[in-house]
């Protein structure tokens, strides 16, 4: 694919985003930026959340895992499905009852100022790292396809992408993102559908025949039962439940979208439909991964050193132009969906949780937004310099450490709502718990008879945080908000 074509695809996509931003973002006050005036249609939120949850990780890394791990990732996604329903029934009613802008405001009355700040800092660190990892993966493909051939270095590419995101989000924030996420979801799903359709046509196989052939190659195994392995089904399933509760239900980025719905009933409907859509989308991404490996094997194409690069390699170099264009649209959508809502959610949390300005002026909000965009640029370029492992594993490994204290804080606050606690010790718990979790994980094979932690590391981290918070109890007196 020529650099000229790549340029015009990127330009056309960005101009369409700017058009959406202009149409939907006529209001520029903080109420529109933080909560979209609580007027978003639930079906748009549900569809857009699929793309925001998929991002570059699912778009590239998950299909690439099929060659070595089959459909093991689906075990985790099945747990996600259960987690989304728990969020719908337990957390959403709580958030709507208290009419919060940032979900971490709830902890101020339960655990005091230190608990509130600790939760917000844990979110900001987690979201910044996770969103940066996801965007890195997508921008890396754009770098190889367009920016590198014309001599633009990777840090500049990242800067261009972030500036584009800022351009269509700075005015109305989440109100615009509800609509742009819908476009980005559509682009990613169309890209997958086109790739599978082409492979089926080129190999002269129907979809059932593709499935059967993939099964014969061992690509479609879903359930794994080696209790010592990281992909042991009960570990993956339970970890999927808790990871969803934390990375969606206790995550300002994902909950901010839900809180733009008109009322609780619509938000719950959104979450239930989203859970079904997300499960089906992930299953289809895994099926595409099986198809990609079959295509490469049949055509005698050497696999890349990193399986993250398989889909880009085949779509851009070994498939027709129209497949490459739809792939390019999908990866651009993945790059934008990784960062636009994250930057908005981070801006919301910093303004509301750190500076207590739910009605922040446009000038102040803009300064925070720019500072966070620059921080994201630093994190992405830093990750590009040191990363040497699969991004999908890196994202959830980091999340297992940084999101764990959030799980412990919320569980303690709402299971023991009247318990007194030494507030100033809460930030220490937020640092010590991940450190203890890392030590246990690093030595688990030696200490636990060969057991290796997978995504369930998050549960261990949350449990350690909860127990440490329990140790901070005071016998008399309650927390002063």
mmCIF file of C-alpha atoms in Angstrom, residues 11-283:
data_model
loop_
_atom_site.group_PDB
_atom_site.id
_atom_site.type_symbol
_atom_site.label_atom_id
_atom_site.label_comp_id
_atom_site.label_asym_id
_atom_site.label_seq_id
_atom_site.Cartn_x
_atom_site.Cartn_y
_atom_site.Cartn_z
ATOM 1 C CA UNK A 11 -6.845 12.477 6.520
ATOM 2 C CA UNK A 12 -10.380 11.427 5.527
ATOM 3 C CA UNK A 13 -10.929 9.634 8.814
ATOM 4 C CA UNK A 14 -9.696 12.582 10.871
ATOM 5 C CA UNK A 15 -11.836 15.061 8.922
ATOM 6 C CA UNK A 16 -14.901 12.906 9.558
ATOM 7 C CA UNK A 17 -14.076 12.866 13.281
ATOM 8 C CA UNK A 18 -13.801 16.650 13.228
ATOM 9 C CA UNK A 19 -17.193 16.850 11.506
ATOM 10 C CA UNK A 20 -18.725 14.655 14.215
ATOM 11 C CA UNK A 21 -17.062 16.838 16.832
ATOM 12 C CA UNK A 22 -18.514 20.006 15.282
ATOM 13 C CA UNK A 23 -22.037 18.544 15.014
ATOM 14 C CA UNK A 24 -22.161 17.015 18.506
ATOM 15 C CA UNK A 25 -19.913 19.381 20.437
ATOM 16 C CA UNK A 26 -21.663 22.738 20.244
ATOM 17 C CA UNK A 27 -21.740 22.979 24.042
ATOM 18 C CA UNK A 28 -18.385 23.562 25.715
ATOM 19 C CA UNK A 29 -19.228 23.783 29.423
ATOM 20 C CA UNK A 30 -18.043 21.280 32.028
ATOM 21 C CA UNK A 31 -21.436 19.573 32.280
ATOM 22 C CA UNK A 32 -21.194 18.598 28.607
ATOM 23 C CA UNK A 33 -17.500 17.710 28.865
ATOM 24 C CA UNK A 34 -17.845 15.520 31.994
ATOM 25 C CA UNK A 35 -21.332 13.991 31.644
ATOM 26 C CA UNK A 36 -22.721 14.860 28.158
ATOM 27 C CA UNK A 37 -25.637 16.583 29.922
ATOM 28 C CA UNK A 38 -26.905 13.088 30.836
ATOM 29 C CA UNK A 39 -28.597 12.881 27.427
ATOM 30 C CA UNK A 40 -26.824 10.071 25.500
ATOM 31 C CA UNK A 41 -28.982 7.345 23.881
ATOM 32 C CA UNK A 42 -28.146 4.042 25.588
ATOM 33 C CA UNK A 43 -27.755 2.116 22.315
ATOM 34 C CA UNK A 44 -25.050 4.516 21.082
ATOM 35 C CA UNK A 45 -23.207 4.219 24.385
ATOM 36 C CA UNK A 46 -23.422 0.403 24.273
ATOM 37 C CA UNK A 47 -22.123 0.139 20.712
ATOM 38 C CA UNK A 48 -19.379 2.702 21.277
ATOM 39 C CA UNK A 49 -18.207 0.950 24.448
ATOM 40 C CA UNK A 50 -17.461 -2.175 22.403
ATOM 41 C CA UNK A 51 -14.818 -0.296 20.426
ATOM 42 C CA UNK A 52 -13.437 1.414 23.522
ATOM 43 C CA UNK A 53 -13.091 -1.973 25.244
ATOM 44 C CA UNK A 54 -11.574 -3.680 22.209
ATOM 45 C CA UNK A 55 -8.997 -1.030 21.263
ATOM 46 C CA UNK A 56 -5.673 -1.965 19.704
ATOM 47 C CA UNK A 57 -5.141 -4.819 22.159
ATOM 48 C CA UNK A 58 -8.026 -6.914 20.900
ATOM 49 C CA UNK A 59 -7.641 -5.678 17.337
ATOM 50 C CA UNK A 60 -4.059 -6.911 16.963
ATOM 51 C CA UNK A 61 -2.763 -8.814 19.981
ATOM 52 C CA UNK A 62 -5.727 -11.105 20.673
ATOM 53 C CA UNK A 63 -5.854 -12.598 17.135
ATOM 54 C CA UNK A 64 -2.096 -13.071 17.346
ATOM 55 C CA UNK A 65 -2.411 -15.158 20.514
ATOM 56 C CA UNK A 66 -4.416 -17.846 18.730
ATOM 57 C CA UNK A 67 -1.303 -19.475 17.266
ATOM 58 C CA UNK A 68 0.131 -20.333 20.668
ATOM 59 C CA UNK A 69 -2.899 -20.347 22.954
ATOM 60 C CA UNK A 70 -5.959 -21.118 20.873
ATOM 61 C CA UNK A 71 -9.133 -19.460 22.127
ATOM 62 C CA UNK A 72 -7.921 -19.392 25.744
ATOM 63 C CA UNK A 73 -8.635 -15.663 25.911
ATOM 64 C CA UNK A 74 -12.354 -16.451 25.561
ATOM 65 C CA UNK A 75 -12.271 -18.004 29.052
ATOM 66 C CA UNK A 76 -11.373 -14.571 30.369
ATOM 67 C CA UNK A 77 -14.072 -12.891 28.252
ATOM 68 C CA UNK A 78 -16.731 -15.261 29.626
ATOM 69 C CA UNK A 79 -15.787 -13.981 33.060
ATOM 70 C CA UNK A 80 -16.065 -10.429 31.692
ATOM 71 C CA UNK A 81 -19.654 -11.176 30.669
ATOM 72 C CA UNK A 82 -20.611 -12.088 34.249
ATOM 73 C CA UNK A 83 -18.742 -9.048 35.574
ATOM 74 C CA UNK A 84 -20.725 -6.675 33.349
ATOM 75 C CA UNK A 85 -24.015 -7.975 34.762
ATOM 76 C CA UNK A 86 -22.719 -7.506 38.316
ATOM 77 C CA UNK A 87 -21.837 -3.906 37.451
ATOM 78 C CA UNK A 88 -25.319 -3.394 36.028
ATOM 79 C CA UNK A 89 -27.073 -4.641 39.156
ATOM 80 C CA UNK A 90 -24.726 -3.442 41.913
ATOM 81 C CA UNK A 91 -22.547 -0.486 40.932
ATOM 82 C CA UNK A 92 -24.675 1.495 38.478
ATOM 83 C CA UNK A 93 -27.554 1.946 40.990
ATOM 84 C CA UNK A 94 -25.020 3.231 43.500
ATOM 85 C CA UNK A 95 -23.516 5.777 41.092
ATOM 86 C CA UNK A 96 -26.894 7.085 39.921
ATOM 87 C CA UNK A 97 -28.234 7.282 43.472
ATOM 88 C CA UNK A 98 -25.390 9.573 44.524
ATOM 89 C CA UNK A 99 -25.400 11.529 41.229
ATOM 90 C CA UNK A 100 -21.596 11.594 40.984
ATOM 91 C CA UNK A 101 -19.409 13.146 38.288
ATOM 92 C CA UNK A 102 -16.355 11.109 39.298
ATOM 93 C CA UNK A 103 -17.123 7.694 40.784
ATOM 94 C CA UNK A 104 -14.298 8.163 43.290
ATOM 95 C CA UNK A 105 -16.297 10.902 45.013
ATOM 96 C CA UNK A 106 -18.167 8.073 46.757
ATOM 97 C CA UNK A 107 -15.063 7.185 48.741
ATOM 98 C CA UNK A 108 -14.712 10.640 50.266
ATOM 99 C CA UNK A 109 -17.643 10.026 52.620
ATOM 100 C CA UNK A 110 -16.626 6.416 53.300
ATOM 101 C CA UNK A 111 -12.850 6.574 53.663
ATOM 102 C CA UNK A 112 -12.142 10.260 53.935
ATOM 103 C CA UNK A 113 -9.976 12.519 51.800
ATOM 104 C CA UNK A 114 -6.991 10.156 51.759
ATOM 105 C CA UNK A 115 -9.108 7.246 50.515
ATOM 106 C CA UNK A 116 -10.659 9.453 47.848
ATOM 107 C CA UNK A 117 -7.285 10.725 46.636
ATOM 108 C CA UNK A 118 -5.656 7.283 46.738
ATOM 109 C CA UNK A 119 -8.402 5.808 44.545
ATOM 110 C CA UNK A 120 -8.126 8.651 42.049
ATOM 111 C CA UNK A 121 -4.335 8.383 41.863
ATOM 112 C CA UNK A 122 -4.606 4.607 41.343
ATOM 113 C CA UNK A 123 -7.036 5.238 38.474
ATOM 114 C CA UNK A 124 -4.922 7.972 36.869
ATOM 115 C CA UNK A 125 -1.768 5.821 36.958
ATOM 116 C CA UNK A 126 -3.616 2.714 35.744
ATOM 117 C CA UNK A 127 -5.477 4.490 32.969
ATOM 118 C CA UNK A 128 -2.465 6.427 31.763
ATOM 119 C CA UNK A 129 -0.326 3.290 31.490
ATOM 120 C CA UNK A 130 -3.083 1.093 30.040
ATOM 121 C CA UNK A 131 -4.258 3.623 27.445
ATOM 122 C CA UNK A 132 -0.672 4.387 26.460
ATOM 123 C CA UNK A 133 0.124 0.697 25.942
ATOM 124 C CA UNK A 134 -2.952 0.260 23.781
ATOM 125 C CA UNK A 135 -2.264 3.355 21.724
ATOM 126 C CA UNK A 136 1.382 2.358 21.310
ATOM 127 C CA UNK A 137 0.356 -0.869 19.602
ATOM 128 C CA UNK A 138 -1.924 0.890 17.125
ATOM 129 C CA UNK A 139 0.424 3.798 16.383
ATOM 130 C CA UNK A 140 3.274 1.351 15.813
ATOM 131 C CA UNK A 141 1.388 -0.019 12.788
ATOM 132 C CA UNK A 142 0.722 3.473 11.424
ATOM 133 C CA UNK A 143 4.396 4.250 11.882
ATOM 134 C CA UNK A 144 5.424 1.277 9.723
ATOM 135 C CA UNK A 145 2.730 1.953 7.100
ATOM 136 C CA UNK A 146 3.144 5.673 6.583
ATOM 137 C CA UNK A 147 5.201 7.817 8.930
ATOM 138 C CA UNK A 148 8.453 5.848 8.853
ATOM 139 C CA UNK A 149 8.653 5.646 5.026
ATOM 140 C CA UNK A 150 8.434 9.446 4.797
ATOM 141 C CA UNK A 151 11.067 9.942 7.482
ATOM 142 C CA UNK A 152 8.954 10.931 10.501
ATOM 143 C CA UNK A 153 10.297 9.440 13.777
ATOM 144 C CA UNK A 154 8.026 7.532 16.147
ATOM 145 C CA UNK A 155 7.863 10.227 18.898
ATOM 146 C CA UNK A 156 6.632 12.753 16.327
ATOM 147 C CA UNK A 157 4.037 10.258 15.056
ATOM 148 C CA UNK A 158 2.712 9.818 18.584
ATOM 149 C CA UNK A 159 2.576 13.573 19.002
ATOM 150 C CA UNK A 160 0.586 13.981 15.774
ATOM 151 C CA UNK A 161 -1.922 11.311 16.830
ATOM 152 C CA UNK A 162 -2.427 12.876 20.274
ATOM 153 C CA UNK A 163 -2.836 16.354 18.795
ATOM 154 C CA UNK A 164 -5.525 15.005 16.486
ATOM 155 C CA UNK A 165 -7.330 13.454 19.444
ATOM 156 C CA UNK A 166 -7.104 16.696 21.392
ATOM 157 C CA UNK A 167 -8.502 18.616 18.418
ATOM 158 C CA UNK A 168 -11.842 16.780 18.437
ATOM 159 C CA UNK A 169 -12.229 16.242 22.202
ATOM 160 C CA UNK A 170 -11.094 19.476 23.864
ATOM 161 C CA UNK A 171 -14.411 21.259 23.430
ATOM 162 C CA UNK A 172 -17.132 18.836 24.554
ATOM 163 C CA UNK A 173 -15.238 15.808 25.863
ATOM 164 C CA UNK A 174 -17.471 12.811 26.590
ATOM 165 C CA UNK A 175 -20.403 14.306 24.675
ATOM 166 C CA UNK A 176 -18.393 14.018 21.458
ATOM 167 C CA UNK A 177 -16.735 10.717 22.386
ATOM 168 C CA UNK A 178 -20.069 8.884 22.708
ATOM 169 C CA UNK A 179 -20.496 9.504 18.960
ATOM 170 C CA UNK A 180 -16.908 9.066 17.808
ATOM 171 C CA UNK A 181 -16.642 5.763 19.694
ATOM 172 C CA UNK A 182 -19.614 4.520 17.665
ATOM 173 C CA UNK A 183 -17.762 5.290 14.429
ATOM 174 C CA UNK A 184 -14.592 3.659 15.737
ATOM 175 C CA UNK A 185 -16.407 0.480 16.772
ATOM 176 C CA UNK A 186 -17.944 0.206 13.306
ATOM 177 C CA UNK A 187 -14.540 0.638 11.617
ATOM 178 C CA UNK A 188 -12.900 -2.091 13.711
ATOM 179 C CA UNK A 189 -15.702 -4.603 13.196
ATOM 180 C CA UNK A 190 -15.895 -3.927 9.446
ATOM 181 C CA UNK A 191 -12.147 -4.495 9.190
ATOM 182 C CA UNK A 192 -12.471 -7.933 10.786
ATOM 183 C CA UNK A 193 -15.480 -8.908 8.677
ATOM 184 C CA UNK A 194 -13.676 -7.937 5.455
ATOM 185 C CA UNK A 195 -10.519 -9.864 6.415
ATOM 186 C CA UNK A 196 -12.458 -13.040 7.233
ATOM 187 C CA UNK A 197 -14.551 -12.734 4.083
ATOM 188 C CA UNK A 198 -11.434 -12.391 1.919
ATOM 189 C CA UNK A 199 -9.661 -15.353 3.540
ATOM 190 C CA UNK A 200 -12.755 -17.541 3.134
ATOM 191 C CA UNK A 201 -13.036 -16.558 -0.533
ATOM 192 C CA UNK A 202 -9.323 -16.918 -1.259
ATOM 193 C CA UNK A 203 -9.082 -20.362 0.367
ATOM 194 C CA UNK A 204 -12.435 -21.378 -1.135
ATOM 195 C CA UNK A 205 -13.798 -22.368 2.277
ATOM 196 C CA UNK A 206 -17.097 -21.608 3.964
ATOM 197 C CA UNK A 207 -17.166 -20.259 7.523
ATOM 198 C CA UNK A 208 -17.955 -23.727 8.987
ATOM 199 C CA UNK A 209 -15.095 -25.178 6.929
ATOM 200 C CA UNK A 210 -12.741 -22.467 8.199
ATOM 201 C CA UNK A 211 -13.754 -23.355 11.751
ATOM 202 C CA UNK A 212 -13.275 -27.077 11.162
ATOM 203 C CA UNK A 213 -9.866 -26.538 9.549
ATOM 204 C CA UNK A 214 -8.775 -24.270 12.388
ATOM 205 C CA UNK A 215 -9.932 -26.849 14.923
ATOM 206 C CA UNK A 216 -7.875 -29.482 13.167
ATOM 207 C CA UNK A 217 -4.815 -27.277 13.566
ATOM 208 C CA UNK A 218 -5.527 -26.809 17.288
ATOM 209 C CA UNK A 219 -6.350 -23.107 16.943
ATOM 210 C CA UNK A 220 -9.874 -23.158 18.417
ATOM 211 C CA UNK A 221 -9.440 -24.845 21.803
ATOM 212 C CA UNK A 222 -11.330 -22.775 24.364
ATOM 213 C CA UNK A 223 -11.001 -24.501 27.741
ATOM 214 C CA UNK A 224 -7.723 -25.435 29.430
ATOM 215 C CA UNK A 225 -7.490 -27.527 32.606
ATOM 216 C CA UNK A 226 -3.840 -27.562 33.725
ATOM 217 C CA UNK A 227 -4.177 -26.049 37.212
ATOM 218 C CA UNK A 228 -0.563 -24.877 37.241
ATOM 219 C CA UNK A 229 -0.794 -23.007 33.941
ATOM 220 C CA UNK A 230 -1.740 -19.352 33.593
ATOM 221 C CA UNK A 231 -4.614 -20.278 31.219
ATOM 222 C CA UNK A 232 -6.371 -22.684 33.660
ATOM 223 C CA UNK A 233 -10.102 -22.106 33.052
ATOM 224 C CA UNK A 234 -11.282 -21.362 36.634
ATOM 225 C CA UNK A 235 -8.421 -18.876 37.085
ATOM 226 C CA UNK A 236 -9.187 -17.126 33.801
ATOM 227 C CA UNK A 237 -12.950 -17.073 34.370
ATOM 228 C CA UNK A 238 -12.833 -15.734 37.931
ATOM 229 C CA UNK A 239 -10.098 -13.254 37.008
ATOM 230 C CA UNK A 240 -12.276 -12.080 34.093
ATOM 231 C CA UNK A 241 -15.128 -11.306 36.503
ATOM 232 C CA UNK A 242 -12.973 -9.300 38.880
ATOM 233 C CA UNK A 243 -10.963 -7.605 36.130
ATOM 234 C CA UNK A 244 -14.221 -6.382 34.597
ATOM 235 C CA UNK A 245 -15.601 -5.149 37.905
ATOM 236 C CA UNK A 246 -12.397 -3.169 38.467
ATOM 237 C CA UNK A 247 -11.410 -2.094 34.938
ATOM 238 C CA UNK A 248 -14.995 -1.176 33.997
ATOM 239 C CA UNK A 249 -17.105 -0.813 37.127
ATOM 240 C CA UNK A 250 -14.449 0.972 39.192
ATOM 241 C CA UNK A 251 -12.896 2.765 36.226
ATOM 242 C CA UNK A 252 -13.861 6.387 35.593
ATOM 243 C CA UNK A 253 -13.201 6.015 31.859
ATOM 244 C CA UNK A 254 -15.808 3.296 31.280
ATOM 245 C CA UNK A 255 -18.290 4.459 33.914
ATOM 246 C CA UNK A 256 -18.225 8.027 32.613
ATOM 247 C CA UNK A 257 -19.820 6.726 29.413
ATOM 248 C CA UNK A 258 -22.532 4.890 31.360
ATOM 249 C CA UNK A 259 -23.234 7.974 33.433
ATOM 250 C CA UNK A 260 -24.093 9.940 30.265
ATOM 251 C CA UNK A 261 -27.286 7.876 29.858
ATOM 252 C CA UNK A 262 -30.564 9.594 30.690
ATOM 253 C CA UNK A 263 -31.355 7.464 33.736
ATOM 254 C CA UNK A 264 -30.424 4.299 35.632
ATOM 255 C CA UNK A 265 -32.739 2.040 33.636
ATOM 256 C CA UNK A 266 -31.172 3.076 30.330
ATOM 257 C CA UNK A 267 -27.660 2.715 31.783
ATOM 258 C CA UNK A 268 -28.446 -0.844 32.901
ATOM 259 C CA UNK A 269 -29.935 -1.683 29.497
ATOM 260 C CA UNK A 270 -26.789 -0.282 27.896
ATOM 261 C CA UNK A 271 -24.547 -2.463 30.068
ATOM 262 C CA UNK A 272 -26.494 -5.666 29.375
ATOM 263 C CA UNK A 273 -26.506 -5.197 25.608
ATOM 264 C CA UNK A 274 -22.873 -4.189 25.704
ATOM 265 C CA UNK A 275 -21.960 -7.415 27.562
ATOM 266 C CA UNK A 276 -23.510 -9.548 24.810
ATOM 267 C CA UNK A 277 -21.978 -7.467 22.008
ATOM 268 C CA UNK A 278 -18.527 -7.550 23.580
ATOM 269 C CA UNK A 279 -18.598 -11.339 24.000
ATOM 270 C CA UNK A 280 -19.591 -11.864 20.365
ATOM 271 C CA UNK A 281 -17.008 -9.353 19.113
ATOM 272 C CA UNK A 282 -14.154 -11.012 21.029
ATOM 273 C CA UNK A 283 -15.208 -14.459 19.795
#
